[in-house]
Amino acid sequence: MPVRFSITRKCPQTSARIGMLETAHGTILTPAFLPVGTQGTVKAITVGELEDMGTGLILSNCYHLFLRPGIEIIARHGGLHRFMNWNGAILTDSGGFQIFSLGGLRRLDDEGVTFTSHFDGATHFLTPERVTRLQNMLGSDIAMVLDQCPPYPAERKEVRSAVVRTTKWARRCKEAHLHDNQALYAIVQGGVYADLRRESAVELTEMDFDGYAIGGLSVGEPKELMYESLQITVPLLPNDKIHYLMGVGSPDALLKGVRLGIDIFDCVLPTRIARNGRVMTSKGYLPIRNSVYSTDLSPLDEECSCPVCSNYSRAYIRHLLNTGEILGLRLTTQHNLYYLDRLMKEIRKAISENRFEEYYREVSPQLTKMYGGVA
Amino acid sequence: MPVRFSITRKCPQTSARIGMLETAHGTILTPAFLPVGTQGTVKAITVGELEDMGTGLILSNCYHLFLRPGIEIIARHGGLHRFMNWNGAILTDSGGFQIFSLGGLRRLDDEGVTFTSHFDGATHFLTPERVTRLQNMLGSDIAMVLDQCPPYPAERKEVRSAVVRTTKWARRCKEAHLHDNQALYAIVQGGVYADLRRESAVELTEMDFDGYAIGGLSVGEPKELMYESLQITVPLLPNDKIHYLMGVGSPDALLKGVRLGIDIFDCVLPTRIARNGRVMTSKGYLPIRNSVYSTDLSPLDEECSCPVCSNYSRAYIRHLLNTGEILGLRLTTQHNLYYLDRLMKEIRKAISENRFEEYYREVSPQLTKMYGGVA
């Protein structure tokens, strides 16, 4: 069955909306946050734990899997779902961001990109067609076009060149795409330049993709600039198609993004900071490794009812992290994902009950205060 | 309720027996293998996964917990079970082995032992009384006496001195022990010297401990020497009390140990080698990180029905381990523990069905061939 996105309710005062994303691997309620499973696993977590949490959609990365273990062996398992034993939905990123940010870029032109693997130095050549075919082989529910993602800051000239190339490549991805059950989403570029964002959005909208992502944000630019770019870009996307903000996961940014019309987000933030001992709570970040928690019998977050907070104390989790115990990484990761999942649930509930604007006015200042620093 | 051990059936031809160890935290069927949770967690595994596996008893280490996070904070949680959220039984080792093997030993006499922490260099003084009280505070179901464990090889003079001191300390531990629900087991020393083993066993038996462990083996001596020492020592222990072989976990040694009358074993082997990419299978060790498994779609062990083997391929697990993914460590650890658990189940079944000798004759050569190298 083809992937289908539909809007179930719109906020009358803002651009927020709730929707349903139907895939061959289940239905996801939006707005939703996608845990990141770059290498075919959401770090430290089992697929069973994701399922128990109610996660419906995760992100994995075609570029990384292409390098290790290779797409061929995954295809021989019957695709990425079977490889990783995950029965929910998967969105694969093409790797555009990684190719351009992880170094090793050798040659770049309209034909494709030649780069060296940051693992073993081997040289690879990827084209929009190849990246599309590789994602077909992975069998993810949603594939992304190969895009050119410029860094921040970048000269306008470079950003425009990336917009032009991204449009050309998007067209070629669409032509190469052959998979009934897999959607293909385009990625709007343009940096922080309003007119370039407009150019990219208009050109990609004309090609009638299944969904639209906004790339090239949360790459080091000030948050205000990101929100400005969103405010310009989202209205230019087809309203009835899904809107995906890539690489954003800070709670304050999630809420602001929803208000501006974003349906799905992905980010390594909750899982990465968890492994570094930074826990998300109803009172902001908790640096759990700090000695002040060594005798704290309370849960990570008093307002959280996740399995971690229901069963373990701060003192225990701190002990685990400070003694290098793997269980510590599992527990903090699990909690942070539950935290974001609960946030998204609350957001959906507010929209569904026609009180999103009220919810936003109450909660956004708190989240901005607690999380509004650098993402 | 006090801890109670009873023998339910004896093998007519050998010293093997099946038994029941009843504790306030459940009943354990013996012979049994105890996963090691040194710092209050069995590395990489949750207590839920241990429970699903049917694990009834795990080992934790008083010495390590004393250093980090400290016994006081654990006691404030209500004891070690509550600290780590484990509702099964716990046996705590006193730390005798660690104090004498981890270095930092400053002063040793009949009074006690002064050592420096191998973590932060702080100096600590432990006596038999203190170690016993600390284990009382932990609230483990079974506590061990503070013993002096000599290395291998060691001069006879040193080994004898350790036997004498261990006896003195054991007496003091028993006098200091005040905990109705907690058993106290003695540890027989004597190295590989038959007469010293005899001396130690006789003196400790006279003191009527709840159970008897054999320490100071599997510390580098040739396996044959270990079996010889077992053959001498076990018959000297009270037949109706539990027999515990410390630090042994190699499948061939488990089976041989059962035949010689051992009821419980503990060892870091299955969990440690798992994290190093060495998996136990029905065909011996599988070095899963090897490139030959990169395209292997079969499970770790075709004959295993654990959750790992039911859901994941060798290729996937290899990919996880080689890319540093935590899930890889979880899966190999879980499988190795299931492997040993299944072995112990088979052993108990053979004894229960009066065919242990037959089972031993068939299986022991295979296990010795596959696992009989260095433990």
XYZ file of C-alpha atoms in Angstrom:
750
model
C 0.000 0.000 0.000
C 1.300 3.462 -0.777
C 2.217 5.785 2.066
C -0.587 8.222 2.783
C -0.649 11.424 4.828
C -3.868 13.117 5.843
C -4.659 16.028 8.091
C -7.274 15.332 10.728
C -7.543 18.677 12.422
C -6.063 22.145 12.000
C -5.496 24.722 14.676
C -7.621 27.730 13.792
C -5.135 30.278 15.102
C -1.792 28.841 14.046
C -0.333 26.558 11.373
C -0.331 23.554 13.729
C -2.213 20.481 12.637
C -2.597 16.850 13.628
C -2.441 14.177 11.012
C -2.086 10.509 10.213
C 0.763 8.983 8.286
C -0.314 5.569 7.026
C 2.391 3.150 5.946
C 2.690 -0.564 5.253
C 4.276 -0.776 8.716
C 1.626 0.980 10.707
C 0.041 4.355 11.194
C 1.805 7.247 12.863
C -0.021 10.140 14.461
C 1.559 13.507 13.764
C 3.134 15.757 14.937
C 5.678 13.105 15.827
C 9.317 12.869 16.808
C 11.468 10.234 15.080
C 14.179 8.569 17.160
C 17.349 8.228 15.128
C 18.694 4.772 14.341
C 21.530 5.752 12.039
C 23.227 2.389 11.674
C 20.124 0.242 11.882
C 19.680 0.505 15.639
C 18.492 3.337 17.864
C 21.570 3.439 20.079
C 21.316 1.333 23.228
C 17.610 0.577 22.720
C 15.862 -2.536 21.433
C 13.066 -2.468 18.905
C 10.895 -4.022 21.619
C 11.479 -1.015 23.855
C 10.606 1.334 20.978
C 7.414 -0.591 20.416
C 6.488 -0.508 24.101
C 6.964 3.251 23.994
C 4.526 3.523 21.104
C 7.145 4.689 18.605
C 5.790 4.295 15.097
C 8.521 5.735 12.893
C 12.284 5.904 13.179
C 15.045 7.314 11.017
C 17.933 5.385 9.579
C 20.707 6.533 7.285
C 21.318 5.106 3.837
C 24.819 6.617 3.604
C 25.978 4.973 6.823
C 24.407 1.630 5.977
C 25.912 1.812 2.491
C 29.362 2.083 4.072
C 28.673 -0.457 6.811
C 27.493 -3.165 6.431
C 26.566 -2.454 2.803
C 23.088 -2.345 1.272
C 23.443 -5.722 -0.435
C 23.496 -7.776 2.764
C 20.569 -5.821 4.161
C 18.587 -6.488 0.984
C 19.389 -10.179 1.346
C 17.717 -10.169 4.737
C 14.611 -8.908 2.955
C 15.265 -5.235 3.670
C 16.093 -3.002 6.611
C 13.009 -3.895 8.657
C 14.008 -7.554 8.671
C 17.684 -6.780 9.196
C 16.935 -4.911 12.391
C 13.797 -6.800 13.375
C 11.671 -3.641 13.433
C 8.040 -3.881 12.425
C 7.255 -0.193 12.626
C 7.941 2.343 9.902
C 11.343 3.563 8.776
C 12.350 6.777 7.063
C 15.779 6.659 5.469
C 17.827 9.759 4.944
C 19.845 9.720 1.747
C 23.040 10.912 3.348
C 23.296 14.256 1.631
C 24.067 15.932 4.929
C 26.660 13.348 5.921
C 28.483 13.389 2.610
C 28.862 17.124 2.811
C 29.634 17.365 6.488
C 31.740 14.343 7.319
C 34.620 15.387 5.101
C 36.305 13.257 2.492
C 34.474 15.016 -0.314
C 36.530 14.579 -3.448
C 34.497 15.710 -6.382
C 31.116 17.316 -6.711
C 29.236 18.149 -9.852
C 25.785 17.730 -11.269
C 26.563 14.131 -12.154
C 27.063 13.067 -8.577
C 29.446 13.097 -5.680
C 32.710 11.253 -5.117
C 33.830 10.900 -1.543
C 36.089 8.804 0.658
C 34.644 6.764 3.483
C 35.433 8.282 6.854
C 35.889 4.730 8.154
C 38.322 3.110 5.786
C 39.231 5.721 3.214
C 37.709 3.785 0.317
C 36.377 5.925 -2.509
C 32.727 5.882 -3.513
C 30.658 7.535 -6.206
C 27.013 8.265 -5.554
C 24.424 9.713 -7.891
C 20.806 10.637 -7.234
C 19.757 7.521 -9.134
C 22.025 5.248 -7.139
C 20.969 6.655 -3.780
C 17.332 6.240 -4.760
C 17.885 2.648 -5.837
C 19.771 1.896 -2.628
C 16.839 3.162 -0.572
C 14.501 1.068 -2.727
C 16.637 -1.917 -1.792
C 16.487 -1.010 1.887
C 12.708 -1.046 1.612
C 12.192 1.854 3.991
C 8.684 3.296 4.081
C 9.914 6.777 3.264
C 13.006 7.668 1.253
C 14.661 11.063 0.913
C 16.143 12.610 -2.204
C 19.870 13.138 -2.466
C 20.341 16.799 -1.719
C 23.251 19.166 -1.390
C 23.296 20.589 2.103
C 25.559 23.623 2.546
C 27.096 24.434 5.931
C 26.372 27.498 8.030
C 27.547 30.071 7.444
C 27.913 29.850 3.702
C 28.167 32.471 1.020
C 24.962 33.154 -0.796
C 26.568 31.988 -4.018
C 27.284 28.569 -2.534
C 23.807 28.301 -1.060
C 22.208 29.134 -4.391
C 24.353 26.639 -6.192
C 23.185 24.012 -3.672
C 19.552 24.980 -4.309
C 19.970 24.585 -8.055
C 21.738 21.259 -7.734
C 19.252 19.955 -5.170
C 16.414 20.699 -7.585
C 18.178 18.877 -10.435
C 18.959 15.916 -8.262
C 15.444 15.785 -6.835
C 14.044 15.493 -10.332
C 16.404 12.624 -11.100
C 15.534 10.849 -7.848
C 11.865 11.061 -8.679
C 12.446 9.598 -12.108
C 14.523 6.780 -10.688
C 12.092 5.972 -7.897
C 10.352 2.637 -8.374
C 8.668 1.410 -5.249
C 4.957 1.376 -4.645
C 5.137 1.072 -0.883
C 7.838 3.659 -0.442
C 7.224 7.390 -0.416
C 9.852 9.835 -1.676
C 10.198 13.186 0.058
C 11.999 16.220 -1.308
C 14.322 18.421 0.735
C 14.046 22.188 0.502
C 17.362 24.013 0.756
C 18.218 27.714 0.638
C 19.972 28.326 3.932
C 18.749 31.443 5.687
C 18.048 33.311 2.454
C 14.332 33.927 2.050
C 14.392 34.183 -1.714
C 16.461 31.024 -2.116
C 14.139 29.112 0.188
C 11.282 30.360 -1.986
C 13.017 29.293 -5.180
C 13.742 25.818 -3.811
C 10.259 25.312 -2.382
C 8.498 26.416 -5.561
C 10.612 24.242 -7.834
C 10.198 21.150 -5.667
C 6.480 21.705 -5.163
C 6.011 21.699 -8.920
C 7.404 18.169 -9.021
C 4.632 16.874 -6.767
C 6.625 14.868 -4.234
C 4.932 12.730 -1.585
C 6.221 14.999 1.168
C 8.536 17.915 1.873
C 11.425 18.249 4.250
C 13.226 21.400 5.224
C 16.915 20.721 5.285
C 19.910 22.886 6.036
C 18.600 24.244 9.321
C 19.856 23.550 12.849
C 23.378 23.449 11.404
C 24.790 26.111 13.672
C 22.661 29.114 12.827
C 21.061 31.096 15.684
C 17.669 29.675 16.641
C 15.902 32.891 15.755
C 17.222 32.644 12.235
C 15.957 29.088 12.036
C 12.469 30.098 13.086
C 12.515 32.943 10.575
C 13.499 30.556 7.795
C 10.722 28.211 8.855
C 8.211 30.985 8.867
C 9.132 31.792 5.307
C 9.452 28.267 4.000
C 6.562 26.276 5.440
C 3.798 28.369 3.841
C 5.415 27.723 0.486
C 5.010 23.965 0.858
C 1.838 22.214 -0.251
C -0.424 22.411 2.768
C -1.851 18.933 2.289
C 1.544 17.227 2.132
C 3.616 16.271 5.151
C 6.138 18.827 6.451
C 9.347 17.422 7.889
C 11.936 19.470 9.783
C 15.227 17.580 9.712
C 17.706 17.527 12.573
C 15.657 19.324 15.213
C 14.783 17.807 18.580
C 15.097 20.386 21.318
C 11.708 20.522 23.124
C 11.264 24.284 22.654
C 12.035 23.971 18.946
C 9.629 21.052 18.550
C 6.764 23.099 19.943
C 7.652 26.169 17.896
C 8.042 23.995 14.810
C 4.595 22.492 15.286
C 3.126 25.944 15.603
C 4.711 26.848 12.285
C 3.221 23.791 10.573
C 5.799 21.011 10.965
C 4.476 17.439 11.167
C 7.588 15.329 11.823
C 11.041 15.914 13.282
C 14.174 13.811 13.727
C 17.241 14.430 15.855
C 20.023 12.597 17.671
C 19.678 15.023 20.588
C 17.656 12.973 23.098
C 19.673 9.821 22.575
C 23.079 11.427 22.306
C 22.774 13.634 25.364
C 21.376 10.689 27.294
C 24.581 8.769 26.743
C 26.452 11.844 27.918
C 24.520 11.996 31.154
C 22.121 14.784 30.245
C 18.542 13.897 31.015
C 15.434 15.779 29.877
C 12.949 16.480 32.654
C 9.905 18.601 33.400
C 12.324 21.015 35.049
C 14.833 21.123 32.245
C 18.127 19.347 31.719
C 19.364 17.234 34.599
C 23.139 16.604 34.601
C 22.672 13.255 36.323
C 26.378 12.524 36.711
C 26.733 15.431 39.108
C 27.679 14.439 42.649
C 24.680 16.257 44.094
C 22.538 13.358 42.852
C 24.645 10.682 44.513
C 22.196 10.395 47.404
C 19.022 11.321 45.547
C 16.408 8.596 45.874
C 13.879 10.307 43.622
C 13.320 9.326 39.983
C 14.939 11.214 37.109
C 11.716 13.173 36.684
C 8.977 13.216 39.311
C 6.364 13.912 36.645
C 7.393 11.041 34.412
C 5.796 7.612 34.516
C 8.152 5.825 32.136
C 9.597 2.429 33.142
C 12.841 4.088 34.170
C 11.232 6.646 36.452
C 8.907 4.001 37.867
C 11.740 1.716 38.920
C 15.081 3.447 39.366
C 16.493 6.250 41.462
C 18.737 9.093 40.370
C 21.398 7.736 42.722
C 21.378 4.371 40.999
C 21.437 5.789 37.488
C 24.238 8.162 38.433
C 26.174 5.241 39.867
C 25.738 3.313 36.630
C 26.885 6.185 34.439
C 29.855 7.038 36.609
C 31.047 3.453 36.699
C 30.756 3.040 32.937
C 27.869 0.581 33.130
C 25.960 0.031 29.900
C 22.655 -0.164 31.737
C 23.069 3.506 32.616
C 23.123 4.436 28.936
C 20.043 2.321 28.298
C 18.046 3.894 31.100
C 18.824 7.518 30.299
C 18.180 6.910 26.601
C 14.875 5.227 27.275
C 13.763 8.041 29.562
C 14.688 10.834 27.158
C 12.739 9.176 24.356
C 9.737 8.771 26.646
C 10.023 12.440 27.591
C 9.833 13.606 23.987
C 7.135 11.104 23.173
C 5.039 12.479 26.003
C 5.629 16.025 24.835
C 4.421 15.176 21.340
C 1.380 13.398 22.807
C 0.503 16.504 24.808
C 0.899 18.653 21.726
C -1.351 16.404 19.661
C -3.928 16.365 22.427
C -3.941 20.151 22.636
C -4.476 20.483 18.882
C -7.101 17.770 18.928
C -8.992 19.557 21.711
C -8.777 22.889 19.937
C -6.622 24.510 22.618
C -3.209 24.529 21.001
C -2.732 28.275 21.052
C -3.504 28.330 24.785
C -1.162 25.402 25.356
C 1.539 27.132 23.368
C 1.253 30.363 25.300
C 1.573 28.479 28.585
C 4.236 25.952 27.703
C 6.472 27.601 25.138
C 8.035 30.146 27.496
C 8.810 27.344 29.978
C 10.399 25.162 27.321
C 12.329 28.088 25.898
C 13.636 28.914 29.342
C 14.670 25.333 30.036
C 15.855 24.273 26.610
C 16.199 27.420 24.565
C 19.972 27.574 24.644
C 22.060 25.998 21.933
C 20.185 22.970 20.556
C 12.650 -16.603 56.264
C 16.085 -18.128 56.559
C 17.808 -19.376 53.453
C 17.394 -23.115 53.070
C 19.181 -25.627 50.840
C 17.898 -29.122 50.306
C 18.939 -31.956 48.029
C 16.140 -33.433 45.963
C 17.958 -36.169 44.107
C 21.453 -37.599 44.008
C 23.149 -39.260 41.086
C 23.902 -42.855 42.097
C 27.172 -43.074 40.190
C 28.694 -39.647 40.745
C 28.630 -36.799 43.272
C 26.153 -34.808 41.173
C 22.902 -33.787 42.797
C 19.938 -31.521 42.161
C 18.679 -29.295 44.901
C 16.574 -26.321 45.886
C 17.861 -23.128 47.379
C 14.991 -21.315 49.062
C 15.399 -17.636 49.805
C 13.201 -14.691 50.688
C 13.539 -13.705 47.033
C 12.524 -16.931 45.407
C 13.642 -20.504 44.987
C 16.574 -21.496 42.829
C 17.001 -24.951 41.370
C 20.559 -26.239 41.529
C 22.995 -26.878 39.948
C 22.789 -23.273 38.816
C 25.009 -20.668 37.203
C 25.021 -17.163 38.699
C 25.410 -14.237 36.299
C 27.768 -11.661 37.749
C 26.479 -8.176 38.523
C 29.563 -6.769 40.210
C 28.492 -3.145 40.501
C 24.799 -3.738 41.003
C 23.997 -4.523 37.379
C 24.711 -7.536 35.207
C 26.550 -5.669 32.476
C 24.347 -4.546 29.586
C 21.324 -6.519 30.797
C 18.181 -5.362 32.603
C 16.722 -7.157 35.585
C 13.641 -7.726 33.426
C 15.704 -9.666 30.912
C 17.227 -11.751 33.720
C 13.759 -12.520 34.984
C 12.509 -13.481 31.518
C 15.440 -15.856 31.272
C 14.444 -17.527 34.528
C 17.531 -16.399 36.431
C 16.958 -16.793 40.131
C 20.250 -15.780 41.707
C 22.959 -13.329 40.718
C 26.260 -12.291 42.246
C 27.212 -8.795 43.286
C 30.361 -7.565 44.950
C 30.450 -5.862 48.326
C 33.974 -4.533 47.824
C 33.091 -2.774 44.570
C 29.830 -1.377 45.930
C 31.637 -0.222 49.058
C 33.970 1.848 46.893
C 31.250 3.013 44.490
C 28.613 4.195 45.285
C 29.122 3.293 48.952
C 27.035 0.939 51.076
C 25.253 3.727 52.938
C 23.301 5.027 49.952
C 22.338 1.493 48.942
C 21.057 0.851 52.465
C 19.013 4.043 52.231
C 17.241 2.636 49.208
C 16.241 -0.277 51.415
C 19.094 -2.538 50.325
C 20.687 -3.814 47.140
C 17.545 -5.439 45.755
C 15.707 -2.099 45.821
C 18.742 -0.168 44.595
C 18.942 -2.252 41.449
C 15.244 -3.135 41.174
C 15.907 -6.877 41.268
C 13.383 -9.136 42.942
C 15.335 -12.341 42.613
C 18.036 -13.511 44.996
C 21.479 -11.972 45.395
C 24.703 -13.471 46.653
C 27.318 -10.910 47.623
C 30.985 -11.692 47.539
C 32.951 -10.054 50.314
C 35.720 -8.828 48.071
C 38.527 -10.930 49.470
C 39.619 -11.858 45.981
C 39.483 -8.277 44.708
C 41.398 -6.805 47.640
C 44.209 -9.257 47.103
C 44.246 -9.164 43.338
C 43.504 -5.596 42.362
C 46.615 -4.223 43.955
C 46.819 -1.309 46.345
C 47.255 -3.635 49.302
C 48.959 -1.695 52.048
C 48.818 -3.700 55.205
C 47.623 -7.163 56.017
C 47.421 -8.840 59.382
C 44.973 -10.819 61.430
C 43.207 -7.614 62.401
C 42.184 -6.762 58.890
C 43.352 -5.349 55.612
C 44.278 -1.807 54.610
C 44.195 -1.014 50.922
C 43.921 1.860 48.523
C 40.993 2.138 46.156
C 41.992 1.335 42.594
C 39.630 4.131 41.504
C 40.649 7.151 43.503
C 43.563 6.075 45.666
C 41.672 6.634 48.936
C 42.722 4.379 51.799
C 40.308 1.964 53.416
C 40.476 -0.465 56.316
C 38.314 -3.558 56.288
C 37.904 -6.214 58.925
C 35.879 -9.418 58.883
C 33.342 -7.743 61.169
C 33.016 -4.683 58.969
C 32.627 -6.679 55.756
C 29.963 -8.810 57.393
C 28.075 -5.751 58.617
C 28.302 -4.142 55.192
C 26.747 -7.221 53.603
C 24.044 -7.164 56.274
C 23.320 -3.589 55.206
C 23.185 -4.628 51.559
C 20.562 -7.183 52.503
C 21.767 -9.794 50.054
C 20.264 -13.264 50.495
C 23.672 -14.873 50.828
C 26.822 -13.239 52.155
C 30.383 -14.518 51.954
C 33.046 -14.405 54.637
C 36.067 -12.189 54.187
C 38.807 -14.550 53.102
C 42.410 -14.285 52.075
C 42.800 -15.520 48.532
C 46.395 -16.191 47.472
C 47.410 -15.950 43.824
C 48.657 -18.821 41.674
C 51.350 -19.819 41.824
C 52.126 -19.140 45.452
C 54.593 -20.700 47.854
C 53.142 -23.259 50.164
C 54.052 -21.084 53.120
C 51.918 -18.228 51.776
C 49.036 -20.529 50.984
C 49.091 -22.003 54.470
C 49.218 -18.575 56.035
C 46.116 -17.681 53.972
C 44.336 -20.823 55.181
C 45.042 -19.990 58.802
C 43.922 -16.416 58.435
C 40.823 -17.353 56.454
C 39.782 -19.675 59.271
C 40.277 -16.948 61.894
C 38.389 -14.405 59.827
C 35.585 -16.844 59.071
C 35.020 -17.347 62.779
C 34.846 -13.613 63.321
C 32.434 -13.150 60.399
C 30.158 -15.765 61.883
C 30.180 -14.080 65.241
C 29.420 -10.713 63.693
C 26.666 -11.999 61.428
C 23.218 -10.730 62.467
C 20.637 -11.242 59.785
C 17.898 -13.817 59.869
C 17.129 -13.751 56.176
C 20.732 -13.786 55.049
C 22.874 -16.902 54.863
C 26.624 -16.760 55.449
C 28.872 -19.053 53.445
C 32.464 -19.912 54.238
C 35.242 -20.054 51.663
C 37.681 -22.942 51.666
C 41.229 -22.001 50.685
C 44.409 -24.076 50.371
C 45.461 -23.538 46.780
C 46.437 -26.751 45.027
C 47.813 -28.354 48.202
C 45.700 -31.333 49.197
C 46.593 -31.211 52.874
C 45.943 -27.485 53.134
C 42.582 -27.884 51.426
C 41.841 -30.582 53.983
C 42.893 -28.394 56.883
C 40.766 -25.481 55.659
C 37.706 -27.604 54.932
C 37.798 -29.398 58.271
C 38.199 -26.210 60.296
C 35.379 -24.422 58.478
C 33.062 -27.416 58.610
C 33.418 -27.479 62.382
C 31.976 -23.957 62.475
C 28.739 -25.083 60.862
C 28.294 -22.437 58.178
C 25.147 -22.245 56.033
C 27.113 -23.190 52.930
C 30.628 -23.770 51.625
C 32.452 -22.182 48.744
C 35.711 -23.290 47.234
C 37.838 -20.247 46.558
C 41.282 -19.812 45.132
C 40.708 -21.927 42.045
C 40.460 -20.814 38.420
C 43.132 -18.230 39.192
C 45.559 -19.321 36.520
C 46.287 -22.909 37.505
C 46.019 -25.653 34.851
C 42.479 -27.009 34.617
C 43.621 -30.499 35.564
C 45.009 -29.174 38.800
C 41.711 -27.445 39.495
C 39.754 -30.673 39.022
C 42.209 -32.500 41.268
C 41.749 -29.906 43.983
C 37.986 -30.193 43.607
C 38.138 -33.937 43.858
C 39.989 -33.623 47.120
C 38.022 -30.768 48.618
C 34.356 -31.417 47.859
C 34.138 -34.716 49.757
C 35.447 -32.885 52.827
C 32.510 -30.491 52.799
C 29.264 -31.327 54.586
C 27.273 -33.257 52.036
C 23.966 -31.696 53.001
C 25.201 -28.098 52.678
C 25.451 -26.212 49.410
C 28.746 -26.410 47.509
C 29.771 -23.286 45.612
C 32.662 -23.117 43.144
C 33.682 -19.474 42.746
C 34.873 -17.936 39.508
C 34.201 -20.849 37.158
C 31.949 -20.583 34.127
C 33.448 -22.436 31.200
C 30.828 -24.993 30.023
C 33.192 -27.972 30.286
C 34.180 -26.953 33.808
C 30.547 -26.478 34.831
C 29.700 -30.033 33.826
C 32.806 -31.484 35.468
C 32.146 -29.429 38.577
C 28.596 -30.745 38.831
C 29.894 -34.282 38.536
C 32.218 -33.608 41.449
C 29.371 -32.310 43.611
C 29.191 -28.556 42.988
C 25.768 -26.885 43.264
C 26.374 -23.267 42.217
C 28.947 -21.418 40.131
C 29.627 -17.772 39.264
C 31.828 -16.264 36.589
C 32.184 -13.168 34.448
C 33.098 -15.358 31.481
C 29.825 -15.459 29.539
C 29.154 -11.747 29.906
C 32.710 -10.560 29.438
C 33.464 -12.579 26.345
C 30.107 -11.560 24.900
C 31.136 -7.928 25.018
C 34.356 -8.939 23.301
C 32.513 -10.606 20.464
C 32.916 -14.206 21.579
C 29.660 -16.075 21.530
C 28.961 -19.502 23.075
C 27.193 -21.910 20.732
C 26.389 -25.581 20.392
C 29.467 -25.791 18.159
C 31.789 -23.931 20.474
C 32.974 -20.350 20.510
C 31.874 -18.184 17.618
C 34.093 -15.139 16.979
C 31.164 -13.165 15.626
C 33.183 -10.111 14.636
C 35.016 -12.117 12.007
C 34.349 -11.022 8.449
C 33.236 -14.509 7.424
C 29.965 -13.799 9.236
C 29.294 -10.545 7.416
C 26.858 -12.233 5.040
C 25.603 -14.937 7.377
C 21.839 -14.809 7.720
C 21.643 -17.612 10.259
C 21.215 -17.027 14.001
C 24.178 -17.071 16.387
C 23.333 -20.674 17.240
C 20.975 -22.789 15.139
C 20.095 -24.885 18.184
C 19.238 -21.945 20.395
C 15.730 -20.581 20.837
C 16.582 -17.505 22.886
C 15.085 -14.124 21.880
C 18.322 -13.166 20.170
C 18.545 -16.280 18.028
C 14.841 -16.078 17.255
C 15.062 -12.547 15.878
C 18.512 -11.526 14.727
C 21.072 -12.731 12.207
C 24.787 -13.169 12.661
C 25.319 -10.524 9.979
C 23.299 -7.978 11.914
C 24.942 -8.705 15.251
C 28.378 -8.567 13.651
C 27.479 -5.226 12.092
C 26.422 -3.900 15.503
C 29.599 -5.020 17.230
C 31.881 -3.740 14.505
C 30.228 -0.346 14.463
C 30.420 0.020 18.238
C 26.675 -0.205 18.743
C 25.539 -0.879 22.304
C 22.741 -3.152 21.106
C 25.393 -5.580 19.905
C 26.737 -5.945 23.431
C 23.231 -6.501 24.770
C 22.398 -9.202 22.268
C 25.586 -11.230 22.648
C 25.378 -10.963 26.435
C 21.774 -12.079 26.492
C 22.511 -15.035 24.232
C 25.537 -16.239 26.231
C 23.530 -16.178 29.448
C 20.725 -18.133 27.772
C 23.280 -20.642 26.527
C 24.595 -21.348 30.015
C 21.117 -21.344 31.470
C 20.077 -23.988 28.962
C 23.151 -26.070 29.762
C 22.339 -26.025 33.466
C 18.722 -26.938 32.703
C 19.876 -29.942 30.666
C 22.193 -30.992 33.456
C 19.439 -30.769 36.063
C 17.109 -32.710 33.804
C 19.667 -35.472 33.333
C 20.192 -35.810 37.081
C 16.475 -35.659 37.711
C 15.873 -38.450 35.190
C 18.631 -40.604 36.648
C 20.778 -40.484 33.497
C 23.471 -38.012 34.486
C 26.404 -40.398 34.065
C 25.216 -41.236 30.549
C 24.732 -37.548 29.781
C 28.186 -36.782 31.119
C 29.857 -39.462 29.027
C 28.202 -38.135 25.899
C 28.487 -34.390 26.459
C 31.661 -33.858 28.469
C 34.074 -34.798 25.663
C 32.252 -32.430 23.314
C 32.343 -29.554 25.785
C 35.970 -30.243 26.631
C 36.830 -30.194 22.961
C 34.965 -26.930 22.343
C 35.696 -25.101 25.566
C 38.473 -26.986 27.284
C 41.226 -24.533 26.504
C 42.114 -21.732 28.901
C 38.944 -20.720 30.795
